[in-house]
mmCIF file of C-alpha atoms in Angstrom:
data_model
loop_
_atom_site.group_PDB
_atom_site.id
_atom_site.type_symbol
_atom_site.label_atom_id
_atom_site.label_comp_id
_atom_site.label_asym_id
_atom_site.label_seq_id
_atom_site.Cartn_x
_atom_site.Cartn_y
_atom_site.Cartn_z
ATOM 1 C CA MET V 1 203.139 59.076 38.248
ATOM 2 C CA VAL V 2 204.260 59.160 34.621
ATOM 3 C CA MET V 3 204.308 55.366 34.514
ATOM 4 C CA VAL V 4 200.735 55.205 35.863
ATOM 5 C CA VAL V 5 199.491 57.652 33.218
ATOM 6 C CA MET V 6 201.196 55.651 30.464
ATOM 7 C CA MET V 7 199.602 52.468 31.715
ATOM 8 C CA MET V 8 196.179 54.160 31.734
ATOM 9 C CA LEU V 9 196.609 55.260 28.131
ATOM 10 C CA LYS V 10 197.702 51.783 27.124
ATOM 11 C CA SER V 11 194.767 50.221 28.961
ATOM 12 C CA ASN V 12 192.282 52.514 27.210
ATOM 13 C CA ALA V 13 193.661 51.372 23.845
ATOM 14 C CA ARG V 14 192.739 47.743 24.536
ATOM 15 C CA PRO V 15 189.349 46.354 23.653
ATOM 16 C CA ARG V 16 188.814 45.422 27.310
ATOM 17 C CA SER V 17 189.519 47.777 30.212
ATOM 18 C CA ARG V 18 191.514 46.291 33.085
ATOM 19 C CA PRO V 19 192.006 49.018 35.751
ATOM 20 C CA SER V 20 193.510 46.560 38.217
ATOM 21 C CA SER V 21 196.524 46.080 35.921
ATOM 22 C CA ILE V 22 197.239 49.812 36.295
ATOM 23 C CA LEU V 23 197.266 49.454 40.049
ATOM 24 C CA SER V 24 199.494 46.391 39.719
ATOM 25 C CA ALA V 25 202.032 48.311 37.654
ATOM 26 C CA ALA V 26 201.957 51.152 40.160
ATOM 27 C CA ALA V 27 202.470 48.707 43.011
ATOM 28 C CA ALA V 28 205.443 47.190 41.196
ATOM 29 C CA ALA V 29 206.945 50.641 40.707
ATOM 30 C CA ALA V 30 206.436 51.389 44.399
ATOM 31 C CA TYR V 31 208.185 48.137 45.288
ATOM 32 C CA CYS V 32 211.227 49.184 43.270
ATOM 33 C CA THR V 33 211.331 52.581 44.949
ATOM 34 C CA THR V 34 210.879 51.443 48.539
ATOM 35 C CA ALA V 35 213.158 48.443 48.323
ATOM 36 C CA GLY V 36 215.924 50.316 46.543
ATOM 37 C CA SER V 37 216.180 47.564 43.920
ATOM 38 C CA SER V 38 213.809 45.922 41.517
ATOM 39 C CA ALA V 39 211.669 42.902 42.251
ATOM 40 C CA ALA V 40 213.556 41.127 39.465
ATOM 41 C CA ALA V 41 216.807 41.610 41.405
ATOM 42 C CA ALA V 42 215.352 40.474 44.722
ATOM 43 C CA GLU V 43 213.509 37.443 43.351
ATOM 44 C CA ALA V 44 216.398 36.385 41.107
ATOM 45 C CA ASP V 45 218.708 36.402 44.125
ATOM 46 C CA ARG V 46 216.200 34.316 46.051
ATOM 47 C CA THR V 47 215.822 31.857 43.174
ATOM 48 C CA ILE V 48 219.584 31.446 42.863
ATOM 49 C CA ARG V 49 219.892 30.974 46.624
ATOM 50 C CA ASP V 50 216.885 28.706 47.283
ATOM 51 C CA GLY V 51 216.140 27.085 43.918
ATOM 52 C CA PRO V 52 212.734 26.498 42.306
ATOM 53 C CA ARG V 53 209.592 27.020 44.366
ATOM 54 C CA ASN V 54 205.867 26.645 43.793
ATOM 55 C CA ASN V 55 204.448 29.129 46.304
ATOM 56 C CA TRP V 56 204.702 32.254 44.160
ATOM 57 C CA THR V 57 201.985 34.823 44.667
ATOM 58 C CA ARG V 58 200.487 36.624 41.725
ATOM 59 C CA GLU V 59 201.698 39.907 43.217
ATOM 60 C CA GLN V 60 205.303 38.687 43.369
ATOM 61 C CA ILE V 61 205.264 37.593 39.723
ATOM 62 C CA ASN V 62 203.578 40.835 38.748
ATOM 63 C CA SER V 63 206.356 42.805 40.431
ATOM 64 C CA VAL V 64 209.023 40.834 38.604
ATOM 65 C CA TYR V 65 207.200 41.294 35.288
ATOM 66 C CA HIS V 66 206.955 45.071 35.761
ATOM 67 C CA SER V 67 210.576 45.558 36.829
ATOM 68 C CA PRO V 68 212.583 47.975 34.658
ATOM 69 C CA ILE V 69 213.223 46.139 31.403
ATOM 70 C CA LEU V 70 217.038 46.256 31.579
ATOM 71 C CA ASP V 71 216.913 45.016 35.164
ATOM 72 C CA LEU V 72 214.642 42.150 34.190
ATOM 73 C CA LEU V 73 216.904 41.280 31.265
ATOM 74 C CA PHE V 74 220.024 41.307 33.444
ATOM 75 C CA HIS V 75 218.611 39.266 36.332
ATOM 76 C CA GLY V 76 216.884 36.804 34.017
ATOM 77 C CA ALA V 77 220.328 36.250 32.504
ATOM 78 C CA GLN V 78 221.824 35.731 35.974
ATOM 79 C CA VAL V 79 219.321 33.002 36.833
ATOM 80 C CA HIS V 80 219.763 31.459 33.398
ATOM 81 C CA ARG V 81 223.532 31.232 33.791
ATOM 82 C CA HIS V 82 223.123 29.756 37.253
ATOM 83 C CA ALA V 83 220.639 27.042 36.209
ATOM 84 C CA HIS V 84 221.786 26.197 32.664
ATOM 85 C CA ASN V 85 224.705 26.169 30.264
ATOM 86 C CA PHE V 86 223.885 29.631 28.929
ATOM 87 C CA ARG V 87 225.317 28.983 25.447
ATOM 88 C CA GLU V 88 223.244 25.842 24.868
ATOM 89 C CA VAL V 89 220.028 26.204 22.904
ATOM 90 C CA GLN V 90 217.850 23.252 22.021
ATOM 91 C CA GLN V 91 216.703 23.033 18.414
ATOM 92 C CA CYS V 92 213.277 21.475 17.941
ATOM 93 C CA THR V 93 211.197 20.764 14.853
ATOM 94 C CA LEU V 94 207.389 20.768 14.911
ATOM 95 C CA LEU V 95 205.547 18.894 12.162
ATOM 96 C CA SER V 96 201.799 18.972 11.558
ATOM 97 C CA ILE V 97 201.090 15.275 11.043
ATOM 98 C CA LYS V 98 197.310 15.818 10.802
ATOM 99 C CA THR V 99 196.378 19.238 9.475
ATOM 100 C CA GLY V 100 193.097 21.178 9.536
ATOM 101 C CA GLY V 101 189.486 20.242 10.163
ATOM 102 C CA CYS V 102 189.628 20.820 13.938
ATOM 103 C CA SER V 103 186.233 21.184 15.622
ATOM 104 C CA GLU V 104 187.469 23.663 18.235
ATOM 105 C CA ASP V 105 187.017 27.447 18.101
ATOM 106 C CA CYS V 106 190.458 28.655 19.245
ATOM 107 C CA SER V 107 190.378 32.244 17.962
ATOM 108 C CA TYR V 108 194.027 32.237 16.902
ATOM 109 C CA CYS V 109 194.099 28.942 15.015
ATOM 110 C CA PRO V 110 193.968 28.648 11.199
ATOM 111 C CA GLN V 111 193.280 24.907 11.520
ATOM 112 C CA SER V 112 189.807 25.373 12.996
ATOM 113 C CA SER V 113 187.017 24.179 10.684
ATOM 114 C CA ARG V 114 185.001 27.210 11.804
ATOM 115 C CA TYR V 115 187.203 29.729 9.995
ATOM 116 C CA ASN V 116 187.940 30.310 6.324
ATOM 117 C CA THR V 117 191.743 30.448 6.334
ATOM 118 C CA GLY V 118 192.598 28.400 3.280
ATOM 119 C CA VAL V 119 193.898 25.474 5.357
ATOM 120 C CA LYS V 120 192.453 22.274 3.895
ATOM 121 C CA PRO V 121 191.789 19.232 6.107
ATOM 122 C CA GLN V 122 194.243 16.396 5.577
ATOM 123 C CA LYS V 123 194.505 12.836 6.790
ATOM 124 C CA LEU V 124 197.181 11.596 9.172
ATOM 125 C CA MET V 125 200.563 11.526 7.456
ATOM 126 C CA THR V 126 202.042 8.143 6.620
ATOM 127 C CA LYS V 127 204.816 6.650 8.697
ATOM 128 C CA ASP V 128 207.343 6.956 5.867
ATOM 129 C CA ALA V 129 206.606 10.670 5.408
ATOM 130 C CA VAL V 130 206.873 11.394 9.134
ATOM 131 C CA ILE V 131 210.110 9.437 9.601
ATOM 132 C CA GLN V 132 211.619 11.124 6.556
ATOM 133 C CA ALA V 133 210.777 14.532 8.044
ATOM 134 C CA ALA V 134 212.285 13.508 11.389
ATOM 135 C CA GLN V 135 215.482 12.340 9.709
ATOM 136 C CA LYS V 136 215.756 15.613 7.799
ATOM 137 C CA ALA V 137 215.256 17.549 11.029
ATOM 138 C CA LYS V 138 217.935 15.534 12.811
ATOM 139 C CA GLU V 139 220.421 16.065 9.985
ATOM 140 C CA ALA V 140 219.750 19.812 10.220
ATOM 141 C CA GLY V 141 220.545 19.827 13.954
ATOM 142 C CA SER V 142 217.222 19.322 15.726
ATOM 143 C CA THR V 143 217.342 17.095 18.789
ATOM 144 C CA ARG V 144 213.608 17.114 19.552
ATOM 145 C CA PHE V 145 210.936 16.192 17.021
ATOM 146 C CA CYS V 146 207.400 17.312 17.827
ATOM 147 C CA MET V 147 204.274 15.982 16.138
ATOM 148 C CA GLY V 148 201.053 17.976 16.155
ATOM 149 C CA ALA V 149 197.568 16.821 15.200
ATOM 150 C CA ALA V 150 194.603 19.194 14.774
ATOM 151 C CA TRP V 151 192.264 17.308 17.095
ATOM 152 C CA ARG V 152 190.230 18.349 20.108
ATOM 153 C CA GLU V 153 191.055 15.027 21.732
ATOM 154 C CA THR V 154 192.357 11.531 20.991
ATOM 155 C CA VAL V 155 189.270 9.737 22.308
ATOM 156 C CA GLY V 156 187.682 7.634 19.555
ATOM 157 C CA ARG V 157 190.806 7.716 17.386
ATOM 158 C CA LYS V 158 192.270 4.324 18.283
ATOM 159 C CA THR V 159 193.658 3.523 14.823
ATOM 160 C CA ASN V 160 195.339 6.898 14.397
ATOM 161 C CA PHE V 161 196.574 6.865 17.986
ATOM 162 C CA ASN V 162 198.192 3.441 17.531
ATOM 163 C CA GLN V 163 199.895 4.726 14.383
ATOM 164 C CA ILE V 164 201.305 7.659 16.347
ATOM 165 C CA LEU V 165 202.610 5.295 19.027
ATOM 166 C CA ASP V 166 204.534 3.558 16.251
ATOM 167 C CA TYR V 167 205.904 6.901 15.026
ATOM 168 C CA VAL V 168 207.061 7.749 18.550
ATOM 169 C CA LYS V 169 208.937 4.440 18.916
ATOM 170 C CA GLU V 170 210.637 4.862 15.560
ATOM 171 C CA ILE V 171 211.768 8.440 16.124
ATOM 172 C CA ARG V 172 212.955 7.726 19.661
ATOM 173 C CA GLY V 173 215.024 4.922 18.147
ATOM 174 C CA MET V 174 216.763 7.544 16.003
ATOM 175 C CA GLY V 175 218.225 9.116 19.158
ATOM 176 C CA MET V 176 215.884 12.103 19.257
ATOM 177 C CA GLU V 177 213.582 13.440 21.945
ATOM 178 C CA VAL V 178 209.955 13.036 20.883
ATOM 179 C CA CYS V 179 207.066 15.345 21.742
ATOM 180 C CA CYS V 180 203.396 15.202 20.774
ATOM 181 C CA THR V 181 200.530 17.695 20.882
ATOM 182 C CA LEU V 182 197.314 15.836 20.093
ATOM 183 C CA GLY V 183 194.720 17.702 22.140
ATOM 184 C CA MET V 184 193.186 16.226 25.272
ATOM 185 C CA ILE V 185 194.242 12.684 26.159
ATOM 186 C CA GLU V 186 193.025 10.137 28.687
ATOM 187 C CA LYS V 187 195.088 8.695 31.517
ATOM 188 C CA GLN V 188 195.531 5.325 29.776
ATOM 189 C CA GLN V 189 196.652 6.993 26.560
ATOM 190 C CA ALA V 190 199.281 8.965 28.473
ATOM 191 C CA LEU V 191 200.610 5.691 29.872
ATOM 192 C CA GLU V 192 200.753 4.184 26.383
ATOM 193 C CA LEU V 193 202.667 7.211 25.063
ATOM 194 C CA LYS V 194 205.137 6.860 27.930
ATOM 195 C CA LYS V 195 205.625 3.167 27.151
ATOM 196 C CA ALA V 196 206.262 4.047 23.496
ATOM 197 C CA GLY V 197 209.089 6.336 24.578
ATOM 198 C CA LEU V 198 207.483 9.804 24.422
ATOM 199 C CA THR V 199 209.729 12.439 25.991
ATOM 200 C CA ALA V 200 207.228 15.262 26.403
ATOM 201 C CA TYR V 201 203.609 16.181 25.765
ATOM 202 C CA ASN V 202 202.631 19.720 24.802
ATOM 203 C CA HIS V 203 199.337 21.164 25.999
ATOM 204 C CA ASN V 204 199.414 24.944 26.286
ATOM 205 C CA LEU V 205 197.211 26.903 28.671
ATOM 206 C CA ASP V 206 197.294 29.747 26.124
ATOM 207 C CA THR V 207 196.471 32.614 28.530
ATOM 208 C CA SER V 208 195.151 33.359 32.013
ATOM 209 C CA ARG V 209 192.113 31.562 33.396
ATOM 210 C CA GLU V 210 190.249 34.892 33.413
ATOM 211 C CA TYR V 211 190.867 35.764 29.747
ATOM 212 C CA TYR V 212 190.622 32.213 28.420
ATOM 213 C CA PRO V 213 186.837 32.301 27.651
ATOM 214 C CA ASN V 214 187.485 35.216 25.280
ATOM 215 C CA ILE V 215 189.705 32.960 23.158
ATOM 216 C CA ILE V 216 188.244 29.441 23.434
ATOM 217 C CA THR V 217 184.801 28.109 24.388
ATOM 218 C CA THR V 218 185.026 24.479 23.234
ATOM 219 C CA ARG V 219 187.477 23.300 25.905
ATOM 220 C CA SER V 220 187.678 24.476 29.508
ATOM 221 C CA TYR V 221 190.755 25.656 31.370
ATOM 222 C CA ASP V 222 190.308 22.834 33.871
ATOM 223 C CA GLU V 223 190.257 20.272 31.058
ATOM 224 C CA ARG V 224 193.640 21.580 29.950
ATOM 225 C CA LEU V 225 194.988 21.278 33.484
ATOM 226 C CA GLU V 226 193.576 17.744 33.746
ATOM 227 C CA THR V 227 195.478 16.706 30.614
ATOM 228 C CA LEU V 228 198.682 18.117 32.101
ATOM 229 C CA GLN V 229 198.068 16.066 35.236
ATOM 230 C CA PHE V 230 197.563 12.856 33.234
ATOM 231 C CA VAL V 231 200.838 13.560 31.432
ATOM 232 C CA ARG V 232 202.685 14.224 34.686
ATOM 233 C CA ASP V 233 201.243 11.124 36.368
ATOM 234 C CA ALA V 234 202.409 8.969 33.436
ATOM 235 C CA GLY V 235 205.993 10.153 33.923
ATOM 236 C CA ILE V 236 206.109 12.204 30.714
ATOM 237 C CA ASN V 237 207.680 15.664 30.734
ATOM 238 C CA VAL V 238 205.189 18.507 30.603
ATOM 239 C CA CYS V 239 205.452 21.152 27.891
ATOM 240 C CA SER V 240 203.039 24.007 28.550
ATOM 241 C CA GLY V 241 203.091 27.731 27.926
ATOM 242 C CA GLY V 242 200.991 30.294 26.150
ATOM 243 C CA ILE V 243 200.495 32.956 23.517
ATOM 244 C CA ILE V 244 200.773 36.700 23.893
ATOM 245 C CA GLY V 245 199.160 39.213 21.565
ATOM 246 C CA LEU V 246 195.638 37.777 21.827
ATOM 247 C CA GLY V 247 194.219 41.078 23.060
ATOM 248 C CA GLU V 248 194.894 40.165 26.682
ATOM 249 C CA ALA V 249 196.022 42.587 29.388
ATOM 250 C CA GLU V 250 199.434 42.406 31.035
ATOM 251 C CA GLU V 251 197.807 40.976 34.134
ATOM 252 C CA ASP V 252 196.639 38.028 32.013
ATOM 253 C CA ARG V 253 200.236 37.342 31.046
ATOM 254 C CA VAL V 254 201.153 37.449 34.724
ATOM 255 C CA GLY V 255 198.206 35.149 35.458
ATOM 256 C CA LEU V 256 199.407 32.584 32.916
ATOM 257 C CA LEU V 257 202.901 32.551 34.399
ATOM 258 C CA HIS V 258 201.448 32.312 37.910
ATOM 259 C CA THR V 259 199.387 29.230 37.002
ATOM 260 C CA LEU V 260 202.424 27.519 35.475
ATOM 261 C CA ALA V 261 204.793 28.502 38.305
ATOM 262 C CA THR V 262 202.434 27.210 41.008
ATOM 263 C CA LEU V 263 201.820 23.772 39.495
ATOM 264 C CA PRO V 264 203.040 21.026 41.879
ATOM 265 C CA THR V 265 205.988 20.544 39.501
ATOM 266 C CA HIS V 266 207.072 23.208 37.038
ATOM 267 C CA PRO V 267 206.736 22.265 33.366
ATOM 268 C CA GLU V 268 210.015 21.005 31.954
ATOM 269 C CA SER V 269 209.342 23.179 28.913
ATOM 270 C CA VAL V 270 207.551 26.546 28.699
ATOM 271 C CA PRO V 271 206.884 27.786 25.144
ATOM 272 C CA ILE V 272 206.382 31.540 24.834
ATOM 273 C CA ASN V 273 204.528 32.249 21.585
ATOM 274 C CA ALA V 274 203.876 35.583 19.893
ATOM 275 C CA LEU V 275 200.591 35.505 17.996
ATOM 276 C CA VAL V 276 200.935 34.997 14.260
ATOM 277 C CA ALA V 277 197.736 36.701 13.101
ATOM 278 C CA VAL V 278 196.235 34.649 10.261
ATOM 279 C CA LYS V 279 193.688 36.065 7.843
ATOM 280 C CA GLY V 280 190.310 34.468 8.347
ATOM 281 C CA THR V 281 190.674 33.944 12.107
ATOM 282 C CA PRO V 282 188.892 36.222 14.626
ATOM 283 C CA LEU V 283 192.304 37.617 15.653
ATOM 284 C CA GLN V 284 193.460 38.476 12.138
ATOM 285 C CA ASP V 285 193.706 42.204 12.922
ATOM 286 C CA GLN V 286 195.672 41.976 16.161
ATOM 287 C CA LYS V 287 198.757 44.171 16.212
ATOM 288 C CA PRO V 288 202.162 42.423 16.211
ATOM 289 C CA VAL V 289 203.842 41.652 19.520
ATOM 290 C CA GLU V 290 206.844 43.846 20.265
ATOM 291 C CA ILE V 291 210.188 42.403 21.292
ATOM 292 C CA TRP V 292 210.028 44.060 24.718
ATOM 293 C CA GLU V 293 206.836 42.135 25.465
ATOM 294 C CA MET V 294 208.600 38.881 24.643
ATOM 295 C CA ILE V 295 211.570 39.832 26.826
ATOM 296 C CA ARG V 296 209.283 40.545 29.781
ATOM 297 C CA MET V 297 207.612 37.143 29.417
ATOM 298 C CA ILE V 298 210.871 35.250 28.935
ATOM 299 C CA GLY V 299 212.780 37.029 31.709
ATOM 300 C CA THR V 300 209.932 36.559 34.181
ATOM 301 C CA ALA V 301 209.459 32.902 33.217
ATOM 302 C CA ARG V 302 213.172 32.306 33.707
ATOM 303 C CA ILE V 303 213.205 33.824 37.203
ATOM 304 C CA VAL V 304 210.069 32.054 38.458
ATOM 305 C CA MET V 305 210.722 28.688 36.740
ATOM 306 C CA PRO V 306 214.534 28.501 36.680
ATOM 307 C CA LYS V 307 214.940 24.865 35.628
ATOM 308 C CA ALA V 308 212.459 24.940 32.746
ATOM 309 C CA MET V 309 213.428 25.097 29.100
ATOM 310 C CA VAL V 310 211.979 28.446 28.046
ATOM 311 C CA ARG V 311 211.154 28.119 24.367
ATOM 312 C CA LEU V 312 211.156 31.094 21.996
ATOM 313 C CA SER V 313 208.380 29.731 19.824
ATOM 314 C CA ALA V 314 205.807 30.965 17.292
ATOM 315 C CA GLY V 315 206.278 34.479 15.929
ATOM 316 C CA ARG V 316 210.065 34.320 16.113
ATOM 317 C CA VAL V 317 210.287 34.814 12.353
ATOM 318 C CA LYS V 318 209.270 38.464 12.850
ATOM 319 C CA PHE V 319 212.212 39.237 15.120
ATOM 320 C CA SER V 320 215.694 40.165 13.919
ATOM 321 C CA MET V 321 218.791 38.264 14.993
ATOM 322 C CA ALA V 322 219.641 41.069 17.421
ATOM 323 C CA GLU V 323 216.157 40.921 18.952
ATOM 324 C CA GLN V 324 216.368 37.150 19.301
ATOM 325 C CA ALA V 325 219.767 37.571 20.982
ATOM 326 C CA LEU V 326 218.057 39.635 23.698
ATOM 327 C CA CYS V 327 215.566 36.808 24.212
ATOM 328 C CA PHE V 328 218.384 34.288 24.648
ATOM 329 C CA LEU V 329 220.094 36.661 27.055
ATOM 330 C CA ALA V 330 216.880 37.024 29.085
ATOM 331 C CA GLY V 331 216.635 33.248 29.508
ATOM 332 C CA ALA V 332 215.288 31.537 26.388
ATOM 333 C CA ASN V 333 217.165 28.339 25.601
ATOM 334 C CA SER V 334 215.082 26.531 23.046
ATOM 335 C CA ILE V 335 213.666 27.284 19.594
ATOM 336 C CA PHE V 336 211.597 25.685 16.878
ATOM 337 C CA THR V 337 213.536 25.557 13.650
ATOM 338 C CA GLY V 338 212.406 24.709 10.125
ATOM 339 C CA ASP V 339 210.509 26.823 7.593
ATOM 340 C CA LYS V 340 207.062 25.962 9.009
ATOM 341 C CA LEU V 341 205.572 25.814 12.489
ATOM 342 C CA LEU V 342 202.497 23.644 11.921
ATOM 343 C CA THR V 343 200.894 25.865 9.236
ATOM 344 C CA THR V 344 202.556 29.257 9.858
ATOM 345 C CA PRO V 345 205.949 30.599 8.633
ATOM 346 C CA ASN V 346 209.075 30.016 10.721
ATOM 347 C CA ASN V 347 212.839 30.539 10.474
ATOM 348 C CA ASP V 348 214.503 28.000 8.198
ATOM 349 C CA PHE V 349 217.427 25.780 9.196
ATOM 350 C CA ASP V 350 220.093 27.763 7.343
ATOM 351 C CA THR V 351 219.054 31.068 8.913
ATOM 352 C CA ASP V 352 219.198 29.536 12.378
ATOM 353 C CA GLN V 353 222.605 27.977 11.760
ATOM 354 C CA LEU V 354 223.918 31.399 10.805
ATOM 355 C CA MET V 355 222.435 32.836 13.990
ATOM 356 C CA PHE V 356 224.014 30.112 16.138
ATOM 357 C CA LYS V 357 227.403 30.868 14.587
ATOM 358 C CA MET V 358 227.038 34.626 14.971
ATOM 359 C CA LEU V 359 225.893 34.467 18.617
ATOM 360 C CA GLY V 360 228.238 31.673 19.676
ATOM 361 C CA LEU V 361 225.382 29.333 20.591
ATOM 362 C CA THR V 362 225.821 25.572 20.775
ATOM 363 C CA PRO V 363 223.184 22.861 20.129
ATOM 364 C CA LYS V 364 221.836 21.233 23.287
ATOM 365 C CA PRO V 365 222.154 17.430 23.225
ATOM 366 C CA PRO V 366 218.959 15.377 23.530
ATOM 367 C CA SER V 367 218.031 14.384 27.091
ATOM 368 C CA LEU V 368 217.675 10.642 26.607
ATOM 369 C CA SER V 369 220.380 8.813 28.536
ATOM 370 C CA ASP V 370 223.999 9.450 29.402
ATOM 371 C CA GLU V 371 225.120 7.134 26.590
ATOM 372 C CA ALA V 372 222.902 8.872 24.017
ATOM 373 C CA GLU V 373 224.132 12.309 25.032
ATOM 374 C CA ILE V 374 227.767 11.172 24.845
ATOM 375 C CA ASN V 375 227.184 9.741 21.350
ATOM 376 C CA PHE V 376 225.505 12.981 20.239
ATOM 377 C CA ALA V 377 228.417 15.042 21.589
ATOM 378 C CA GLU V 378 230.919 12.807 19.790
ATOM 379 C CA GLU V 379 228.996 13.070 16.505
ATOM 380 C CA THR V 380 228.839 16.881 16.818
ATOM 381 C CA HIS V 381 232.554 17.036 17.599
ATOM 382 C CA GLN V 382 233.451 14.918 14.570
ATOM 383 C CA GLU V 383 231.229 17.033 12.309
ATOM 384 C CA ALA V 384 232.961 20.175 13.597
ATOM 385 C CA ILE V 385 236.387 18.676 12.841
ATOM 386 C CA SER V 386 235.286 17.640 9.343
ATOM 387 C CA SER V 387 233.839 21.057 8.486
ATOM 388 C CA SER V 388 236.890 22.918 9.780
ATOM 389 C CA GLY V 389 239.281 20.619 7.921
#
């Protein structure tokens, strides 16, 4: 009863009332009571026993999400240790290779031309500048280099697109995974990116289908899903997640995870972002996301999509090392490192290296080929010997 009252108070504080989320939380609490254990415990056991599945119901994911927080943390960790080397964390670097001037109206984005955020439109970066940034990222420990362009889509950008194909080939030749986020792409363009050696393509769903129109009106939810299908059909790994702190209800967070977990194949990478509220955007006054909200998203994502890389992404700079440790324990095993994440602040390389040392984390090798991973492991081993000697 107390939990229901708390949920009602929380719901009344949001700009949009969602009574059904109160009932969902109550149902989750009832599940815990009648079953004698939390949904997180039951579903984690099932995941460990049966492996990944795509027939999750929204109610099942909701029950996992609303499990007692320590239970969710513990059982997310169990699934994580079963499916992954729990000490390995992938370090990724995201570079804005074409900044600002985007025609879309994403309410959270400082790169939209519709908002006065101080971000000035720039042309596509030169090959030399991009390769130099990739080399710097590799030397600092990143094994995946991601390139982002502030475009709605790549249609009609043949010259720029061909340049990016060249960037992909060059960076892949450096022994790094390569990811791009360029907006919507066509089927043929996905095939060309695959041929160039692209490892993954990022296209976030951002939030639930129901809440999506409150955040974006210039691109439909189905268009986002279509892009993911083109990427999957081309044989490129899918990177897709969302943002919390947009003013959405908890049921929207559950809805996002449900959409991702019921795709025919789970995304290989699921970024969980905490909104970085930027002055000048419609969401500039949103309150910061709390660590417990991140843990609920990460722990639930880990249980329902056990094989995915769950990426602790934007907003990480606001969390202490101890808070980030809880996220890794709950199931996160990938981060973006470097002092900028597109145009917003991020943890720098030195801070992350200190965190890795303190928490006993190890860099995850790039997933390229057996030979590449062996070479990376040998290089890391030699560097460790040199630094200790």
